[in-house]
PDB file of C-alpha atoms in Angstrom:
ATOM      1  CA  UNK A  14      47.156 177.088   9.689  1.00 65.00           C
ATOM      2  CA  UNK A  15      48.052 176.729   6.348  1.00 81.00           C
ATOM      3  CA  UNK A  16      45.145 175.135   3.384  1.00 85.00           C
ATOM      4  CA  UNK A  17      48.057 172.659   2.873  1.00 87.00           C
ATOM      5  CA  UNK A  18      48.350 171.320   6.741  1.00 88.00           C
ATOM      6  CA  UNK A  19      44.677 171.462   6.689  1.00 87.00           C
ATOM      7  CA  UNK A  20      43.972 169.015   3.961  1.00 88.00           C
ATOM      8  CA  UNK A  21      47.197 166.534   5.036  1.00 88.00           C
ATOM      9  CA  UNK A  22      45.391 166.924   8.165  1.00 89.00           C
ATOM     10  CA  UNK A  23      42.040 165.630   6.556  1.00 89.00           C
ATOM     11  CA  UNK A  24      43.459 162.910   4.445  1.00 91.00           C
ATOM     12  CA  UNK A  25      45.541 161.364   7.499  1.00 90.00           C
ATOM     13  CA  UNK A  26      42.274 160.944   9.450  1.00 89.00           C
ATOM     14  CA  UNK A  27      40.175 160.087   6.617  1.00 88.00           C
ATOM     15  CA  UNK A  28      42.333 157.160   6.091  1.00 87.00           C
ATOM     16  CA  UNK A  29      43.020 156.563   9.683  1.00 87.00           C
ATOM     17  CA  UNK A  30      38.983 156.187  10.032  1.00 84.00           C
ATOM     18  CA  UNK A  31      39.066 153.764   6.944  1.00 82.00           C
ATOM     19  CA  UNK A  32      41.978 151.870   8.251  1.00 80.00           C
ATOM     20  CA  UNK A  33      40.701 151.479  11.549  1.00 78.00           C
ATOM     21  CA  UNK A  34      37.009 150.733  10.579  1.00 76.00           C
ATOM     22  CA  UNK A  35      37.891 148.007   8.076  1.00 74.00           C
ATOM     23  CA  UNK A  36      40.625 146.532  10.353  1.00 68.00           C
ATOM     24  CA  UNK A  37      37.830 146.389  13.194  1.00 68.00           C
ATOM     25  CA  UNK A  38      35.212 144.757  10.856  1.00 61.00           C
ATOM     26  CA  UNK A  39      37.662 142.333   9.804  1.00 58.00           C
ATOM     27  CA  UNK A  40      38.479 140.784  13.689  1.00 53.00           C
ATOM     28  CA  UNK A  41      35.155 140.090  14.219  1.00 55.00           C
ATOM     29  CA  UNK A  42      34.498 136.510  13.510  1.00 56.00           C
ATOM     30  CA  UNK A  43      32.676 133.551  14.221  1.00 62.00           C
ATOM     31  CA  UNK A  44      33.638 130.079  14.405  1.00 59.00           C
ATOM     32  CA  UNK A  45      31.000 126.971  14.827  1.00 60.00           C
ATOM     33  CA  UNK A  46      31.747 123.540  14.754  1.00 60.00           C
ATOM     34  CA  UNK A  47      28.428 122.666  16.798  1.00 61.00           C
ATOM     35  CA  UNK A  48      25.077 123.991  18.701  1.00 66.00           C
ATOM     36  CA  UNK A  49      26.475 126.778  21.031  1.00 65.00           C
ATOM     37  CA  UNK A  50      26.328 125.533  24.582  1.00 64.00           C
ATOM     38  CA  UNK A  51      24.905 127.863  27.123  1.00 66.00           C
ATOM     39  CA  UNK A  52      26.419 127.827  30.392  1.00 66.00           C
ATOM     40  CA  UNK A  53      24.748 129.513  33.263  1.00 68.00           C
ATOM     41  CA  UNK A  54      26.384 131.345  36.021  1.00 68.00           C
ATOM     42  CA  UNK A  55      25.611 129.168  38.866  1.00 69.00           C
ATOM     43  CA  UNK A  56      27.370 126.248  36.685  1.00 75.00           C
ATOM     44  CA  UNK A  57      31.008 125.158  36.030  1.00 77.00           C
ATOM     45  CA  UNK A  58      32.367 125.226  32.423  1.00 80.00           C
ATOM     46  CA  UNK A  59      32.496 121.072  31.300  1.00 84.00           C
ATOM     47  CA  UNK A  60      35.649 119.231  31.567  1.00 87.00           C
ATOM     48  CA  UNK A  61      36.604 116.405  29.395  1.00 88.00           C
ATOM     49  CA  UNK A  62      36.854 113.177  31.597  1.00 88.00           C
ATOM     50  CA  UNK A  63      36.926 110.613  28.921  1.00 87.00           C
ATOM     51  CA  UNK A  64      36.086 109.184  25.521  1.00 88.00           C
ATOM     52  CA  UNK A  65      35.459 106.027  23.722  1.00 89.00           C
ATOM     53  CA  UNK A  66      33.795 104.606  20.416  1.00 90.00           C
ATOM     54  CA  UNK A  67      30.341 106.092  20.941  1.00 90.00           C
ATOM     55  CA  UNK A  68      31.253 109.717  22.050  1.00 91.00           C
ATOM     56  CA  UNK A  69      32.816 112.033  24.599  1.00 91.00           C
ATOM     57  CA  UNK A  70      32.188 112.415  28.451  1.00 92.00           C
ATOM     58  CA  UNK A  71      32.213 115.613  30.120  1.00 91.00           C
ATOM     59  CA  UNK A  72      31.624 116.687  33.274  1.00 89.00           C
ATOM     60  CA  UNK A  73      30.139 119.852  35.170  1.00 87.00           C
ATOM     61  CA  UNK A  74      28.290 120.954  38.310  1.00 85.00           C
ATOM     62  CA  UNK A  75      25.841 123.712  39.285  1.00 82.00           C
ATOM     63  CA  UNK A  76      25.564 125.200  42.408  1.00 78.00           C
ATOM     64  CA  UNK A  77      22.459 125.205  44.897  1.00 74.00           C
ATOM     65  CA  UNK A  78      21.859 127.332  47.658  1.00 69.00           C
ATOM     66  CA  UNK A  79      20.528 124.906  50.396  1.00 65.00           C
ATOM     67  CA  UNK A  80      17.773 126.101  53.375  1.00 65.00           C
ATOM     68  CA  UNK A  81      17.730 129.845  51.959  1.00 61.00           C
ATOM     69  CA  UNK A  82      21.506 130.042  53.164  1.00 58.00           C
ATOM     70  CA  UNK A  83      24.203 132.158  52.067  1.00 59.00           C
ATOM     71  CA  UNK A  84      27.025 130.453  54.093  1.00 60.00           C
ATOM     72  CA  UNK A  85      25.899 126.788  52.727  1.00 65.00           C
ATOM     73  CA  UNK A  86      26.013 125.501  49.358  1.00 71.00           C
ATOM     74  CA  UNK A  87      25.231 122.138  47.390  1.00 73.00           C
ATOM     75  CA  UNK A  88      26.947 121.121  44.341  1.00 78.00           C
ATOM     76  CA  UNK A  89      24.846 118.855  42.159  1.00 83.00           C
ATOM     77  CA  UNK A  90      27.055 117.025  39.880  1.00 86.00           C
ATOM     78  CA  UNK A  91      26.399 115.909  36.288  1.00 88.00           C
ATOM     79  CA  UNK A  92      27.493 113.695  33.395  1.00 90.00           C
ATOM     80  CA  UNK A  93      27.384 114.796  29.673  1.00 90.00           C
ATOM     81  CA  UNK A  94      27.400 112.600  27.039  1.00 92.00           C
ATOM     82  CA  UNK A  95      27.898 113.969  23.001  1.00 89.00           C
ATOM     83  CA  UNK A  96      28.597 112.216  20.353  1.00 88.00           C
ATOM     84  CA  UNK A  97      31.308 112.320  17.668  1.00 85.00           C
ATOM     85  CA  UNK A  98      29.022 115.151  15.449  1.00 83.00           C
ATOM     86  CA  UNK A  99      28.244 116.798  19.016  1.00 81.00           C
ATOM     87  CA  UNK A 100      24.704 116.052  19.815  1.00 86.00           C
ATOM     88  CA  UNK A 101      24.324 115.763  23.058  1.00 87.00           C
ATOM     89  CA  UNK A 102      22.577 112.254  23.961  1.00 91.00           C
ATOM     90  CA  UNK A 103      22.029 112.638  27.646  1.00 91.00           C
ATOM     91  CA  UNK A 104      22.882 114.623  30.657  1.00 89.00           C
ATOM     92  CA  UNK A 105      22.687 113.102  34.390  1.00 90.00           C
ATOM     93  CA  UNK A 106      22.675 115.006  37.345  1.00 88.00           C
ATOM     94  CA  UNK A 107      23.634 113.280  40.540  1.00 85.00           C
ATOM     95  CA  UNK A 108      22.354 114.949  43.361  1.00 74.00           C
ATOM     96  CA  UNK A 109      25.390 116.116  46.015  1.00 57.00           C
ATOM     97  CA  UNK A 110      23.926 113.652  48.539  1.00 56.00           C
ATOM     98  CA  UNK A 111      24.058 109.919  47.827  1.00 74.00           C
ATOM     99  CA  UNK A 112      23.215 107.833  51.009  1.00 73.00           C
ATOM    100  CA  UNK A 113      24.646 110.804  52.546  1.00 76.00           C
ATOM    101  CA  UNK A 114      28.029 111.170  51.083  1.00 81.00           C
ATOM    102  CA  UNK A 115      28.788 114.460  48.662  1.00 80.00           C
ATOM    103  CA  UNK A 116      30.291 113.578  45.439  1.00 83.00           C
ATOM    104  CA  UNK A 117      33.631 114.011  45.245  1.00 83.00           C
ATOM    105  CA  UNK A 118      34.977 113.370  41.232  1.00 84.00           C
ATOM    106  CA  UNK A 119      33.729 111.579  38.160  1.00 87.00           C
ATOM    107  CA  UNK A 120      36.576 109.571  36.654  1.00 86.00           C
ATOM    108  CA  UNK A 121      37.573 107.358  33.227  1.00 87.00           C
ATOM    109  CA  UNK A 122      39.554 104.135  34.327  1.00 85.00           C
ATOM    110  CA  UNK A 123      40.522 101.208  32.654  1.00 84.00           C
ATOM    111  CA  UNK A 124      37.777 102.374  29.661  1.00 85.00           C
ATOM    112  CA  UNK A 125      35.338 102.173  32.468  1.00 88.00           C
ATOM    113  CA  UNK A 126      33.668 105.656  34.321  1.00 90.00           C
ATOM    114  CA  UNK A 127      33.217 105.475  37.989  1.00 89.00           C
ATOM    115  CA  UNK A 128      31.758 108.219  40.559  1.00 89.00           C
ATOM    116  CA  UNK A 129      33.698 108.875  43.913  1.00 88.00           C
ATOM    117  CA  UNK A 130      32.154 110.560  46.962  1.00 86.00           C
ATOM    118  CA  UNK A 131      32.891 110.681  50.390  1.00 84.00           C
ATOM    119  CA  UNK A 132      31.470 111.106  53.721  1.00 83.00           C
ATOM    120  CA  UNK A 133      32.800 113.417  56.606  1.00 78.00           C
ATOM    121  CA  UNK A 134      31.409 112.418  60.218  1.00 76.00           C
ATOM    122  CA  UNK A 135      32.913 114.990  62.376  1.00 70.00           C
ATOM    123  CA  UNK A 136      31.776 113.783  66.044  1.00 73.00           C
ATOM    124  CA  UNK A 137      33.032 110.081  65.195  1.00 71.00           C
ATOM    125  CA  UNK A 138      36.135 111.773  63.624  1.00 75.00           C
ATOM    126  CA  UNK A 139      36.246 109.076  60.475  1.00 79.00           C
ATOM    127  CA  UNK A 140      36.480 109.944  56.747  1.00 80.00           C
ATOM    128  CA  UNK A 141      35.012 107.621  54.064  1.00 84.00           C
ATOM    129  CA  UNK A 142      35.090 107.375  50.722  1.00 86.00           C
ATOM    130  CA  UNK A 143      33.115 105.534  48.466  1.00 88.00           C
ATOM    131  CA  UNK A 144      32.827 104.766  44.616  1.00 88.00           C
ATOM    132  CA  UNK A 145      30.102 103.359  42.004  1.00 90.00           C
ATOM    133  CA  UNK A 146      30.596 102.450  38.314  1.00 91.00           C
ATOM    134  CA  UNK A 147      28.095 104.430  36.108  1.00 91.00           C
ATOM    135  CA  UNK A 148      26.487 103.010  33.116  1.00 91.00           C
ATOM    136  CA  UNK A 149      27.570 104.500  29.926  1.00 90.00           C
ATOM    137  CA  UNK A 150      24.481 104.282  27.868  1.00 90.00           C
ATOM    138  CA  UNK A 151      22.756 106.449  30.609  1.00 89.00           C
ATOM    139  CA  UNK A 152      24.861 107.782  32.849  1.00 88.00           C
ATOM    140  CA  UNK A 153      23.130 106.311  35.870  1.00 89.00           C
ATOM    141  CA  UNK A 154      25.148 104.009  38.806  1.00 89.00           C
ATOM    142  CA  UNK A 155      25.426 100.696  37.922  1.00 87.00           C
ATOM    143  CA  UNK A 156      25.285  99.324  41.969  1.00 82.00           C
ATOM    144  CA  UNK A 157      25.700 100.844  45.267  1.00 84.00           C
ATOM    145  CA  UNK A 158      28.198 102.896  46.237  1.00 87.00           C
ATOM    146  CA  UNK A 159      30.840 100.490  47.723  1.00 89.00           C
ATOM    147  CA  UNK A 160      33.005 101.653  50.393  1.00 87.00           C
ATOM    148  CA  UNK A 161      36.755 101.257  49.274  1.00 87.00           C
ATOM    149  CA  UNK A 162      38.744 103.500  52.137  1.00 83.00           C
ATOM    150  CA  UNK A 163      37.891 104.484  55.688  1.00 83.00           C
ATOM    151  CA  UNK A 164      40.429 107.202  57.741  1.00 79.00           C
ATOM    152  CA  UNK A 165      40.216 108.415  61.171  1.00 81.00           C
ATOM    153  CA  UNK A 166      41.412 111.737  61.586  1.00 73.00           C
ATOM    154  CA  UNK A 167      43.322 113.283  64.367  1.00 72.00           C
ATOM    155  CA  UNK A 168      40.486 115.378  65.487  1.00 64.00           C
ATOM    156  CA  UNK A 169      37.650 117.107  65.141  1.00 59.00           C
ATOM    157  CA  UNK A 170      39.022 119.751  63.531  1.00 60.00           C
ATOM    158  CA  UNK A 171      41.308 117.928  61.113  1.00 64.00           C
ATOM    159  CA  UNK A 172      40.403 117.147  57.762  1.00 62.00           C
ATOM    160  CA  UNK A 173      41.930 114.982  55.204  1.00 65.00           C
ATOM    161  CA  UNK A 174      43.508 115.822  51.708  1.00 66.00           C
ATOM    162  CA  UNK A 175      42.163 113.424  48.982  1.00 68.00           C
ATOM    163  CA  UNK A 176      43.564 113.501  45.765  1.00 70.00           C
ATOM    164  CA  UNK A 177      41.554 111.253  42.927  1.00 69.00           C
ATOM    165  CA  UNK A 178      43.452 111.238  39.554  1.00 65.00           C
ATOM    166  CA  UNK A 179      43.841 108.381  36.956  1.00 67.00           C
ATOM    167  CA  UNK A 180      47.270 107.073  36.248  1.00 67.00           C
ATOM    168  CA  UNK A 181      49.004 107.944  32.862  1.00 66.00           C
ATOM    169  CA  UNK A 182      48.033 105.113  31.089  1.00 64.00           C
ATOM    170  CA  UNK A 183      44.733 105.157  33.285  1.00 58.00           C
ATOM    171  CA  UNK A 184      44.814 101.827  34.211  1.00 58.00           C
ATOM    172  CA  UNK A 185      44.756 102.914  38.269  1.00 57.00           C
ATOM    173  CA  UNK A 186      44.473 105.483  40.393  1.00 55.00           C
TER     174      UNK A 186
END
């Protein structure tokens, strides 16, 4: 090899280091509007279910192994409050099993949040679902869960598919 192919050699990664090292230092950012919010790996990421004058609603669930299982699992629901600057002013958890129904979905309607759960009974082959309104200055029901439909399935082995969703306007469901 030539002194000449030697040096071009030198130069190209000399600048090829620079270019790369000061292209790699510049992609590393960090954006932060807020606290950073830890999730853990047993929990869902949050999902926006509403908002209104005082803040923003969000909702999430962890998951429990129940009775050192691996096959069974509970999912214990919760309801996240934050404000406009994104303090967080509570967080409820609502254990999977209310009066013996699971939870089911945490919904905005009519400006108003409301908790739907339902309960499977196998042997008697029925399928009910039930709903509560939750308080928005703590997160907690309001009443009882109220039973608002009742399905008997085909057998024992059937199982229903329930779909919750607000309207578009969400004025119903």
């Amino acid at each position: 090899l030539t002194q000449t192919a030697i040096m071009k050699f030198i130069t190209t990664f000399c600048f090829s280091f620079l270019f790369f090292y000061i292209h790699s230092f510049c992609q590393n950012f960090s954006v932060q509007s807020s606290e950073e919010m830890k999730i853990s790996r047993n929990s869902s990421a949050p999902q926006l279910i509403g908002s209104d004058e005082t803040g923003l609603y969000f909702t999430t669930f962890r998951v429990k192994r129940k009775y050192m299982s691996t096959d069974y699992f509970d999912r214990i629901y919760s309801i996240v409050k934050y404000d406009y600057k994104y303090k967080q002013l509570y967080n409820y958890e609502y254990e999977s099993n209310l009066k013996g129904s699971e939870v089911y979905t945490i919904q905005q309607i009519k400006g108003n949040l409301y908790l739907f759960s339902y309960l499977y009974d196998r042997k008697g082959e029925r399928y009910s679902v039930f709903s509560s309104n939750i308080n928005k200055e703590n997160g907690k029901l309001s009443g009882e869960l109220k039973e608002i439909g009742d399905f008997s399935l085909a057998g024992k082995d059937s199982y229903p598919l329930l779909s919750i969703y607000p309207g578009a306007d969400s004025s119903d469901i």
